[in-house]
Amino acid sequence: MTLSLQTYQYAKYIGATDEHDVSLLDLRLYDDDLSEDTGENVAFRKVGYYEFFRQYADKESPSHVHEAEDLDTIQAMVQPHGDALVRLYFQVVHHAFPIIHKRVFLEKYARSYREFSPPMLAAIYILALNWWTFDPVLAKLPRPDVSKLQALAFRSLQEVASRAKLSTVQAGILLLQRSTPDSTWQLTSQLVAIGQDLGLHLDCTHWRIPTWERALRKRLAWALFMQDTWSALIYGRPPHITPHNWAVQPIVPEDYPESPEDEAENDEGGEVEKGRLTYTAMIQLTKMLSEVLDTLYSQKAELEIRQSFDSTKTVLERAKPIQLKLRAFFAEMPDSLRMDSSPSGKPTAVGYLHLAYFATEITLHRRVIRSLSAQTDPYMVQICRSAAKARLISALEYFNRLKPEHLQSFWYFASKFNFALIGTFAGLCFVSSVSPEEAQFYQLRLQEYRWVLRISRKSAEFLEIASGILESAVGVLLRNAESVNSKKLAFPMLQQSVDDSPQGPMEDDETDIEGYAAGTGTDDAYYEDVRMES
């Protein structure tokens, strides 16, 4: 029997310090088949050796009575195109973002749309509407009002939050892929809390629940982890999920219970398998981003870096292990996930993975550049800035390699910010330039990228949003930068001149930075790590 997908009840995890001590709960009698309390009132369920849940009836919630009405309203908004939108969702989104069990969903949908929660049904339709013109029949018809559908989805999401199930987290994460409301960070925080109520932060490998539900829990848990981590990057906030309270096991092939043949009838380009590899790789990359945020941007890290004798050296020492992981990640990436791996004209979602890779690298280098000052050894400045320049050039070349098959596919919610982050990084390199020539180089690159992003925004809605984010971040900078010597701008690195001929590292400096800026090509090139003498 499923634990968190039943239509008539919901369950909440009982933690180690809860009033119901697990040792006392273990004294209760449980049905061997259902693992449920066999007392007069069925209230507790034991799913693992130490894991217990308390179960509640949906009918006890006041908002439950409005559910059928909301579902009817949602369905009426898209009728008679509901079936076509569901097909579009599984054709475009599901392969690259598999947080739903396709077979279970379609079985329920075939019986009745009323078997879903309102936010879940609405989320599927809202995301699918992004590809309305992909269907030759729908393309000739007026598109349903997304804003009304979205308003009802977010309202109903709050109504079901108090009696949450896995579908609540699924709906919330899917809705956050579509738009970026002002409450994104707050909703992400709420979803993390709901996930903890559902026990998504736990290792469910040996729980007494269906195998497919264990696999779904793992995929959904990692989606929640990614949502939290990338939101933390976007909003400059500390992540809610920490390694100390995260026991979810890595995704393995068995966690995708349906074969690619079951997932798609005409999977000519192997997009089903490619989508799964993309999702798994994105999880790995997000773990590295989490390390970057914790090691270089947490309050503890900031304090330790500021208090260190040489802040740049401290930052490089902290960055080295993550640099090595990032380089290995890209070097070991399967050929099927390369940018040019899909047949021309066939949508592929690998674009968002590559963009996330560059965003992670840029976030690391951003902290290195910010640690430099006029007092930093000139040789160290040159090496660090050369490495940053190489990453920026690679990111710009990546953008220029995007094709329609990339832009028309699914893009992860953070992509809008990640595109803008490339420009923000160019702006940082610009204002921290060490020579007028370098400042002019970065100013031109930033102006070019800003212009290209503007003219490309008609190709995809998320690029239009990214253009707006970038304009907010660097628009004033470019308008004021009439020249490198503009009195309106202060270039701290130019306040103290740096010799044209770089010096070698100081004799008493134990940091070997040889080869740090080796990677200067496209995304197939890598910068070398900062090697510390043992």
XYZ file of C-alpha atoms in Angstrom:
534
model
C 0.000 0.000 0.000
C 1.293 3.472 -0.854
C 2.203 5.838 1.954
C 1.866 9.354 0.619
C -0.296 9.031 -2.492
C -3.611 7.860 -1.094
C -6.681 9.859 -2.059
C -8.473 9.599 1.298
C -5.705 10.201 3.862
C -2.303 11.769 4.366
C 0.631 10.905 6.615
C 3.221 12.882 8.582
C 6.614 11.610 9.671
C 7.194 11.148 13.409
C 10.681 12.464 14.209
C 13.149 11.268 16.837
C 12.252 13.998 19.350
C 8.501 13.877 18.756
C 6.146 13.332 21.695
C 5.561 9.833 20.328
C 8.868 8.174 21.104
C 9.755 5.488 18.572
C 10.501 3.009 21.372
C 6.968 3.400 22.681
C 5.474 3.267 19.202
C 7.292 0.010 18.603
C 5.286 -1.581 21.428
C 2.058 -1.173 19.480
C 0.631 -4.031 17.443
C 0.930 -3.699 13.682
C -0.744 -5.626 10.916
C 1.925 -7.676 9.134
C 0.611 -6.865 5.671
C -0.176 -3.183 6.031
C 2.263 -2.262 8.817
C -0.591 -0.281 10.360
C -1.630 0.038 13.953
C -4.304 -2.616 14.504
C -5.922 -0.755 17.366
C -9.439 0.636 17.310
C -8.334 3.849 15.562
C -5.862 3.325 12.727
C -3.509 6.268 13.271
C 0.082 5.024 12.982
C 2.048 3.233 10.283
C 5.479 1.647 10.595
C 7.409 1.665 7.301
C 10.937 0.932 8.527
C 12.832 -0.228 11.557
C 12.830 3.263 13.072
C 10.446 5.119 10.754
C 6.860 5.778 11.792
C 4.124 7.958 10.320
C 0.888 9.211 11.765
C -2.053 9.056 9.377
C -4.943 11.501 9.123
C -8.194 11.407 7.157
C -8.552 13.987 4.394
C -12.178 14.567 5.286
C -11.091 16.095 8.598
C -9.677 19.082 6.696
C -12.131 21.957 5.964
C -10.575 22.654 2.529
C -11.228 19.093 1.381
C -14.852 19.883 0.501
C -13.760 22.410 -2.174
C -11.432 20.043 -3.967
C -13.899 18.618 -6.472
C -15.131 22.102 -7.344
C -11.584 23.341 -7.966
C -10.790 20.313 -10.122
C -13.877 20.920 -12.242
C -12.926 24.579 -12.671
C -9.383 23.682 -13.740
C -10.608 21.109 -16.224
C -13.146 23.546 -17.660
C -10.357 26.084 -18.299
C -8.534 23.737 -20.669
C -11.368 21.723 -22.146
C -11.452 20.058 -24.578
C -7.648 20.033 -24.710
C -6.797 18.279 -21.435
C -5.659 15.042 -23.092
C -3.479 16.895 -25.598
C -1.805 18.929 -22.827
C -1.026 15.797 -20.834
C 0.564 14.272 -23.945
C 2.634 17.426 -24.431
C 3.819 17.340 -20.832
C 5.091 13.775 -21.097
C 6.511 14.422 -24.551
C 8.624 17.449 -23.557
C 8.950 17.879 -19.784
C 8.835 14.440 -18.204
C 11.937 12.991 -19.872
C 14.170 15.792 -18.612
C 12.474 16.241 -15.239
C 11.088 12.830 -14.157
C 9.458 13.657 -10.820
C 6.174 11.944 -11.714
C 5.477 8.256 -12.196
C 4.132 8.279 -15.740
C 2.238 5.001 -15.686
C 0.484 5.725 -12.394
C -0.423 9.244 -13.515
C -1.867 8.112 -16.843
C -3.848 5.301 -15.212
C -5.444 7.793 -12.840
C -6.053 10.345 -15.579
C -7.737 7.717 -17.755
C -10.173 7.015 -14.921
C -10.903 10.608 -13.926
C -9.133 13.938 -13.506
C -10.776 14.049 -10.087
C -8.231 11.544 -8.781
C -5.628 14.332 -8.582
C -5.207 17.260 -6.260
C -6.121 20.604 -7.878
C -2.578 22.084 -7.831
C -1.141 18.908 -9.344
C -3.571 18.850 -12.249
C -3.151 22.568 -12.847
C 0.657 22.342 -12.736
C 0.715 19.728 -15.496
C -1.514 21.855 -17.716
C 0.392 25.091 -16.992
C 3.783 23.631 -17.905
C 2.410 21.935 -21.007
C 0.968 25.242 -22.230
C 4.541 26.411 -22.859
C 4.602 24.042 -25.836
C 1.068 24.694 -27.076
C 2.290 25.397 -30.612
C 4.148 22.066 -30.742
C 0.828 20.370 -31.415
C -0.309 21.136 -34.992
C -3.965 21.055 -33.945
C -3.582 23.198 -30.819
C -1.389 25.715 -32.662
C -4.432 26.813 -34.677
C -6.571 27.381 -31.579
C -6.607 30.102 -28.898
C -4.469 29.261 -25.874
C -6.214 28.976 -22.478
C -5.679 31.803 -19.977
C -2.520 30.795 -18.133
C -2.787 33.570 -15.533
C -6.185 32.405 -14.259
C -5.036 28.806 -14.198
C -1.891 29.773 -12.334
C -3.792 31.840 -9.747
C -6.053 28.893 -8.978
C -3.059 26.540 -8.834
C -1.199 28.608 -6.228
C -4.337 29.163 -4.159
C -5.222 25.490 -4.107
C -1.603 24.601 -3.301
C -1.869 26.547 -0.062
C -5.153 24.847 0.756
C -3.692 21.353 0.456
C -0.416 22.232 2.210
C -1.815 21.359 5.632
C -2.711 17.840 4.427
C 0.205 17.389 2.100
C 1.112 14.355 0.028
C 3.860 13.682 -2.502
C 1.651 15.347 -5.116
C 1.829 18.590 -3.103
C 5.606 18.739 -3.461
C 5.384 17.663 -7.098
C 2.872 20.412 -7.863
C 4.878 23.075 -6.050
C 8.132 22.230 -7.814
C 6.432 22.087 -11.219
C 4.736 25.442 -10.666
C 8.100 26.984 -9.782
C 9.480 25.814 -13.148
C 6.907 27.883 -15.003
C 7.215 31.268 -13.356
C 9.225 33.275 -10.881
C 6.765 34.906 -8.508
C 7.948 37.224 -5.775
C 7.254 34.471 -3.259
C 9.516 31.865 -4.892
C 11.930 31.684 -1.975
C 9.109 31.500 0.548
C 7.357 28.769 -1.427
C 10.614 26.843 -1.712
C 10.995 27.066 2.066
C 7.465 25.775 2.486
C 8.059 22.873 0.117
C 11.180 21.860 2.058
C 9.134 21.831 5.278
C 6.393 19.790 3.612
C 9.012 17.398 2.273
C 10.318 16.858 5.804
C 6.761 16.166 6.991
C 6.608 13.500 4.287
C 10.002 12.062 5.218
C 11.589 12.934 1.883
C 14.882 13.697 3.627
C 15.196 10.077 4.802
C 16.641 6.925 3.264
C 13.581 4.956 2.140
C 15.552 2.100 0.559
C 14.131 -0.575 2.881
C 10.723 0.905 3.671
C 7.642 -1.262 3.422
C 6.073 0.626 0.562
C 5.788 -0.251 -3.152
C 9.081 -0.336 -5.038
C 7.895 2.268 -7.524
C 7.007 4.640 -4.675
C 10.471 4.286 -3.160
C 11.960 5.199 -6.538
C 9.565 8.124 -6.916
C 10.444 9.383 -3.442
C 14.144 9.417 -4.305
C 13.641 11.273 -7.579
C 11.320 13.787 -5.923
C 13.610 14.239 -2.918
C 16.516 15.162 -5.172
C 14.264 17.543 -7.103
C 13.511 19.249 -3.785
C 17.225 19.381 -2.980
C 17.917 21.004 -6.342
C 15.074 23.478 -5.916
C 16.426 24.530 -2.527
C 20.070 24.774 -3.609
C 19.522 26.725 -6.830
C 17.015 29.010 -5.109
C 19.645 29.705 -2.451
C 22.065 30.730 -5.214
C 19.491 32.927 -6.939
C 18.358 34.794 -3.842
C 21.638 34.788 -1.937
C 20.150 32.891 0.999
C 21.471 29.950 3.037
C 20.015 26.613 1.839
C 17.471 24.960 4.095
C 18.732 21.442 3.362
C 22.086 20.546 4.908
C 24.187 17.356 4.593
C 23.781 16.593 8.299
C 20.043 16.012 7.856
C 19.969 14.494 4.382
C 20.015 10.699 4.092
C 18.618 10.261 0.561
C 20.620 7.773 -1.479
C 21.968 8.549 -4.984
C 19.783 7.878 -7.999
C 20.480 4.544 -9.730
C 19.070 3.160 -13.005
C 16.586 1.014 -11.062
C 14.973 4.208 -9.769
C 13.522 4.666 -13.248
C 11.153 1.663 -13.146
C 9.766 2.059 -16.647
C 11.945 1.191 -19.614
C 12.599 3.768 -22.347
C 10.423 1.635 -24.643
C 7.510 2.096 -22.219
C 8.140 5.832 -21.951
C 8.088 6.726 -25.642
C 6.790 5.020 -28.747
C 9.007 6.931 -31.207
C 12.150 7.721 -29.253
C 14.415 8.078 -32.290
C 17.064 10.224 -30.635
C 17.111 8.293 -27.355
C 15.671 11.335 -25.579
C 14.129 9.256 -22.780
C 17.447 7.779 -21.718
C 19.185 11.102 -22.370
C 16.653 12.857 -20.151
C 17.350 10.459 -17.303
C 21.092 10.948 -17.673
C 20.559 14.713 -17.713
C 18.517 14.594 -14.512
C 21.047 12.389 -12.746
C 23.920 14.628 -13.878
C 22.055 17.715 -12.698
C 21.793 16.165 -9.233
C 25.558 15.572 -9.190
C 26.212 19.131 -10.313
C 23.861 20.542 -7.684
C 25.797 18.717 -4.986
C 28.901 20.573 -6.162
C 27.038 23.880 -6.153
C 25.960 23.107 -2.594
C 29.633 22.674 -1.704
C 30.491 25.990 -3.336
C 27.801 27.797 -1.366
C 28.803 26.170 1.910
C 32.584 26.405 1.453
C 32.841 29.876 -0.067
C 29.621 31.771 0.703
C 28.235 30.623 4.055
C 28.433 33.018 6.976
C 30.976 30.772 8.658
C 33.097 30.673 5.504
C 32.887 34.446 5.028
C 34.062 35.034 8.593
C 36.960 32.600 8.306
C 38.050 34.077 4.957
C 37.940 37.640 6.285
C 39.929 36.679 9.377
C 42.600 34.805 7.405
C 46.032 36.356 6.773
C 45.677 35.967 2.974
C 42.043 35.843 1.895
C 42.802 34.950 -1.726
C 45.006 32.035 -0.714
C 42.313 30.824 1.689
C 39.639 31.022 -1.021
C 41.832 29.110 -3.484
C 42.546 26.393 -0.934
C 38.828 25.979 -0.335
C 38.005 26.070 -4.041
C 40.592 23.496 -5.149
C 38.649 20.279 -4.275
C 35.503 21.578 -5.939
C 37.454 22.629 -9.028
C 38.767 19.106 -9.374
C 35.252 17.672 -9.088
C 33.884 20.085 -11.674
C 36.654 19.270 -14.120
C 36.115 15.531 -13.670
C 32.340 15.989 -14.005
C 32.650 17.589 -17.420
C 35.415 15.286 -18.624
C 33.361 12.204 -17.765
C 30.099 13.507 -19.225
C 28.609 10.943 -21.649
C 28.736 11.831 -25.327
C 24.941 11.709 -25.422
C 24.852 14.777 -23.147
C 27.067 16.943 -25.327
C 25.501 20.038 -26.871
C 25.541 18.629 -30.417
C 24.362 15.136 -29.496
C 20.750 15.366 -30.750
C 19.459 15.168 -34.317
C 18.796 18.577 -35.839
C 15.312 19.835 -35.077
C 14.621 17.370 -32.244
C 14.226 19.138 -28.860
C 16.838 18.229 -26.272
C 17.132 19.404 -22.665
C 20.922 19.134 -22.321
C 21.169 22.907 -22.634
C 20.034 23.561 -19.077
C 22.628 21.108 -17.727
C 25.521 22.823 -19.525
C 24.272 26.229 -18.415
C 24.117 25.017 -14.808
C 27.692 23.798 -15.130
C 28.899 27.229 -16.221
C 26.828 28.900 -13.506
C 28.508 26.704 -10.887
C 31.970 27.509 -12.232
C 31.168 31.209 -12.407
C 29.890 31.169 -8.831
C 33.196 29.658 -7.710
C 35.306 32.143 -9.705
C 33.109 35.002 -8.584
C 34.297 34.444 -5.019
C 37.924 34.220 -6.135
C 37.736 37.520 -8.030
C 36.050 39.231 -5.086
C 38.929 38.172 -2.828
C 41.508 40.037 -4.924
C 42.653 43.502 -3.933
C 45.360 46.022 -4.738
C 47.483 44.353 -2.067
C 47.281 40.887 -3.659
C 50.466 39.608 -5.257
C 50.347 40.699 -8.946
C 51.267 37.221 -10.184
C 48.355 35.761 -8.228
C 46.047 38.437 -9.624
C 47.039 37.614 -13.187
C 46.547 33.876 -12.778
C 43.172 34.194 -11.058
C 41.870 36.730 -13.534
C 43.088 34.660 -16.499
C 41.145 31.669 -15.176
C 38.043 33.806 -14.698
C 38.409 35.208 -18.209
C 38.621 31.696 -19.636
C 35.403 30.704 -17.896
C 33.585 33.796 -19.108
C 34.704 33.231 -22.710
C 33.584 29.591 -22.541
C 30.190 30.614 -21.164
C 29.725 33.197 -23.926
C 30.688 30.641 -26.566
C 28.189 28.215 -25.048
C 25.430 30.783 -25.492
C 26.373 31.287 -29.126
C 26.121 27.520 -29.724
C 22.480 27.299 -28.660
C 20.177 26.090 -31.414
C 16.376 25.929 -31.750
C 16.389 22.311 -30.578
C 17.901 23.537 -27.298
C 15.786 26.659 -26.847
C 12.474 24.927 -27.545
C 13.047 22.169 -25.010
C 12.556 22.104 -21.235
C 14.729 24.521 -19.243
C 15.191 24.245 -15.493
C 13.726 27.142 -13.487
C 17.172 28.508 -12.509
C 18.185 28.911 -16.158
C 16.739 32.432 -16.351
C 19.032 33.558 -13.556
C 21.972 31.513 -14.814
C 21.873 33.278 -18.183
C 21.849 36.623 -16.382
C 24.662 35.417 -14.113
C 26.989 35.238 -17.113
C 26.481 38.965 -17.650
C 26.786 39.721 -13.948
C 30.139 37.935 -13.898
C 31.288 39.961 -16.905
C 30.286 43.084 -15.001
C 32.296 41.988 -11.963
C 35.357 41.347 -14.126
C 34.829 44.761 -15.714
C 34.698 46.826 -12.513
C 37.611 44.885 -10.981
C 39.864 45.259 -14.042
C 43.591 45.798 -13.487
C 44.235 47.790 -16.648
C 42.306 50.075 -19.010
C 42.740 47.517 -21.800
C 41.233 44.765 -19.669
C 38.365 46.989 -18.620
C 37.609 47.789 -22.246
C 37.640 44.075 -23.131
C 35.092 43.203 -20.456
C 32.960 46.241 -21.204
C 32.703 45.187 -24.849
C 31.944 41.561 -23.944
C 29.215 42.681 -21.553
C 27.689 45.027 -24.123
C 27.736 42.292 -26.765
C 26.167 39.710 -24.476
C 23.501 42.158 -23.341
C 22.657 42.903 -26.980
C 22.612 39.244 -28.082
C 20.414 38.314 -25.132
C 18.013 41.081 -26.084
C 17.651 40.030 -29.703
C 17.374 36.342 -28.716
C 14.583 36.825 -26.199
C 11.908 36.277 -28.824
C 13.241 32.741 -29.287
C 12.133 31.676 -25.804
C 10.199 33.270 -22.959
C 12.870 32.477 -20.355
C 15.447 34.482 -22.347
C 13.201 37.527 -22.157
C 13.069 37.139 -18.380
C 16.847 36.610 -18.271
C 17.342 39.807 -20.282
C 15.266 41.727 -17.765
C 17.246 40.294 -14.833
C 20.539 41.210 -16.490
C 19.345 44.723 -17.263
C 18.449 45.189 -13.610
C 21.893 43.936 -12.548
C 24.224 45.761 -14.945
C 22.133 48.291 -16.855
C 23.173 51.245 -14.698
C 26.807 50.132 -14.807
C 26.891 50.180 -18.601
C 25.030 53.463 -18.872
C 27.493 55.125 -16.508
C 30.602 53.548 -18.014
C 31.307 56.165 -20.664
C 34.967 55.263 -20.348
C 37.265 53.338 -18.061
C 38.280 56.620 -16.424
C 34.695 57.730 -15.841
C 34.401 59.767 -12.690
C 31.113 58.013 -11.988
C 32.857 54.691 -11.444
C 35.515 53.530 -9.027
C 37.872 50.763 -10.135
C 39.609 49.645 -6.936
C 42.108 47.422 -8.756
C 43.194 50.366 -10.938
C 43.855 52.628 -7.985
C 47.221 50.966 -7.564
C 49.070 50.208 -10.797
C 50.205 46.707 -11.606
C 53.450 46.133 -13.520
C 53.034 45.174 -17.161
C 55.477 42.316 -16.649
C 54.015 40.007 -14.007
C 56.280 38.959 -11.188
C 56.587 35.419 -9.937
C 54.981 34.325 -6.698
C 56.489 35.523 -3.442
C 59.250 33.280 -2.155
C 57.461 32.557 1.100
C 54.156 31.801 -0.608
C 53.477 28.060 -0.537
C 50.655 28.286 -3.081
C 51.597 26.749 -6.419
C 49.218 28.321 -8.959
C 50.917 26.940 -12.056
C 48.429 26.152 -14.777
C 45.439 27.697 -13.002
C 44.232 29.426 -16.168
C 45.004 26.648 -18.637
C 41.444 26.230 -19.871
C 40.802 29.035 -22.319
C 38.762 27.341 -25.010
C 35.144 26.321 -25.300
C 33.244 24.073 -22.934
C 35.572 21.200 -23.872
C 38.508 22.986 -22.257
C 39.228 23.191 -18.572
C 41.034 25.507 -16.292
C 43.691 23.859 -14.194
C 43.383 23.593 -10.433
C 45.359 25.496 -7.848
C 47.827 22.940 -6.513
C 48.747 23.330 -2.893
C 52.035 21.847 -1.707
C 51.458 19.224 0.917
